[in-house]
Amino acid sequence: MPQIVFLPHPKLCPDGAVIDAPAGKTLCDIMLENDIHIEHACEKSCACTTCHVLVREGFSSLSEASETEEDLLDKAWGLEAVSRLSCQSVVADQDLVVEIPKYTINHASEGGH
């Protein structure tokens, strides 16, 4: 069972977390099941970027990103080469280190129109 290290995030996971997670689940589901309440405004349907994460270690072991995910990631705050949407990132058998970006683009929660 892979171990996922979530780096500290000021609001969602202030102390960081180390979670043993079963392969075959998405990073988003793993976080939500372990009280890391990452935003997922589109209800995990690959239609927004609120669940954007940076996979600092183990990136290549995740399921491959779809073209739709890659197009959405172009709109994510703080995009990096190791960016993924956590709702689309299925964990395999390799350990991961994941960083949740400080900001997200969510017009509903930010009062945008």
Coordinates of C-alpha atoms in Angstrom, one line a residue:
M1 CA 0.0 0.0 0.0
P2 CA 1.5 3.3 -1.0
Q3 CA 2.3 6.0 1.5
I4 CA 1.3 9.6 0.6
V5 CA 3.0 12.5 2.4
F6 CA 0.9 15.7 2.2
L7 CA 3.1 18.7 2.9
P8 CA 1.7 21.3 5.3
H9 CA -0.9 23.7 4.0
P10 CA -1.9 26.7 6.2
K11 CA -5.7 26.0 6.0
L12 CA -6.3 22.4 4.8
C13 CA -3.5 20.5 6.6
P14 CA -1.5 22.8 8.8
D15 CA 0.7 20.0 10.2
G16 CA 0.9 18.0 7.0
A17 CA -0.1 14.3 7.0
V18 CA 1.2 10.9 6.2
I19 CA -1.5 8.5 4.9
D20 CA -1.3 4.9 3.8
A21 CA -3.7 4.7 0.9
P22 CA -4.9 1.9 -1.3
A23 CA -3.9 1.9 -5.0
G24 CA -6.8 2.6 -7.4
K25 CA -8.3 5.6 -5.6
T26 CA -7.9 9.3 -6.6
L27 CA -5.8 11.7 -4.6
C28 CA -8.9 13.8 -4.1
D29 CA -10.9 10.9 -2.6
I30 CA -8.0 9.9 -0.4
M31 CA -7.7 13.5 1.0
L32 CA -11.4 13.8 1.6
E33 CA -11.6 10.4 3.4
N34 CA -8.7 11.6 5.7
D35 CA -10.2 15.0 6.7
I36 CA -8.1 17.1 4.2
H37 CA -11.0 19.1 2.8
I38 CA -9.6 20.1 -0.6
E39 CA -12.0 22.1 -2.8
H40 CA -13.7 20.1 -5.6
A41 CA -16.2 22.6 -6.9
C42 CA -17.1 20.5 -9.9
E43 CA -17.8 17.4 -7.7
K44 CA -14.8 15.6 -9.2
S45 CA -16.0 15.7 -12.8
C46 CA -12.8 17.3 -14.3
A47 CA -14.5 20.6 -15.0
C48 CA -12.6 23.0 -12.8
T49 CA -9.2 23.4 -11.2
T50 CA -10.1 23.7 -7.5
C51 CA -8.5 20.4 -6.6
H52 CA -5.1 21.2 -8.2
V53 CA -2.1 19.7 -6.5
L54 CA 1.6 19.5 -7.1
V55 CA 3.0 16.0 -7.0
R56 CA 6.6 16.5 -5.7
E57 CA 7.5 12.8 -5.7
G58 CA 6.0 9.9 -7.5
F59 CA 4.4 11.9 -10.3
S60 CA 5.1 9.4 -13.1
S61 CA 3.3 6.6 -11.1
L62 CA -0.1 8.3 -11.3
S63 CA -2.6 7.6 -14.0
E64 CA -2.0 9.5 -17.2
A65 CA -3.6 12.9 -17.5
S66 CA -6.4 13.2 -20.1
E67 CA -6.4 16.0 -22.7
T68 CA -9.3 17.6 -20.8
E69 CA -7.3 17.6 -17.6
E70 CA -4.3 19.1 -19.3
D71 CA -6.4 21.9 -20.9
L72 CA -7.9 22.7 -17.5
L73 CA -4.5 22.7 -15.8
D74 CA -3.5 25.6 -18.1
K75 CA -5.9 27.7 -16.1
A76 CA -4.7 26.6 -12.6
W77 CA -3.0 29.0 -10.2
G78 CA 0.7 28.1 -9.8
L79 CA 0.9 25.6 -12.6
E80 CA 4.1 23.6 -12.6
A81 CA 5.3 20.5 -14.6
V82 CA 4.2 18.3 -11.7
S83 CA 0.6 19.8 -11.5
R84 CA -2.4 17.4 -11.5
L85 CA -6.0 17.6 -10.7
S86 CA -6.4 15.4 -7.7
C87 CA -9.8 14.2 -8.8
Q88 CA -8.3 12.7 -11.9
S89 CA -5.0 11.3 -10.4
V90 CA -5.4 7.7 -9.6
V91 CA -2.8 6.3 -7.2
A92 CA -0.7 3.3 -8.2
D93 CA 1.7 1.4 -5.9
Q94 CA 4.4 4.1 -5.5
D95 CA 4.8 6.4 -2.5
L96 CA 4.0 10.1 -3.2
V97 CA 4.8 13.5 -1.8
V98 CA 1.9 16.0 -2.5
E99 CA 1.7 19.7 -2.0
I100 CA -1.6 21.6 -2.1
P101 CA -1.1 25.0 -3.6
K102 CA -1.6 28.0 -1.4
Y103 CA -4.3 29.4 -3.7
T104 CA -7.0 28.1 -6.0
I105 CA -9.2 29.7 -8.6
N106 CA -12.8 29.4 -7.5
H107 CA -15.0 32.2 -8.5
A108 CA -17.9 31.0 -6.4
S109 CA -15.9 31.0 -3.1
E110 CA -14.1 34.3 -4.1
G111 CA -17.2 36.2 -4.9
G112 CA -16.5 36.3 -8.7
H113 CA -19.2 36.7 -11.3

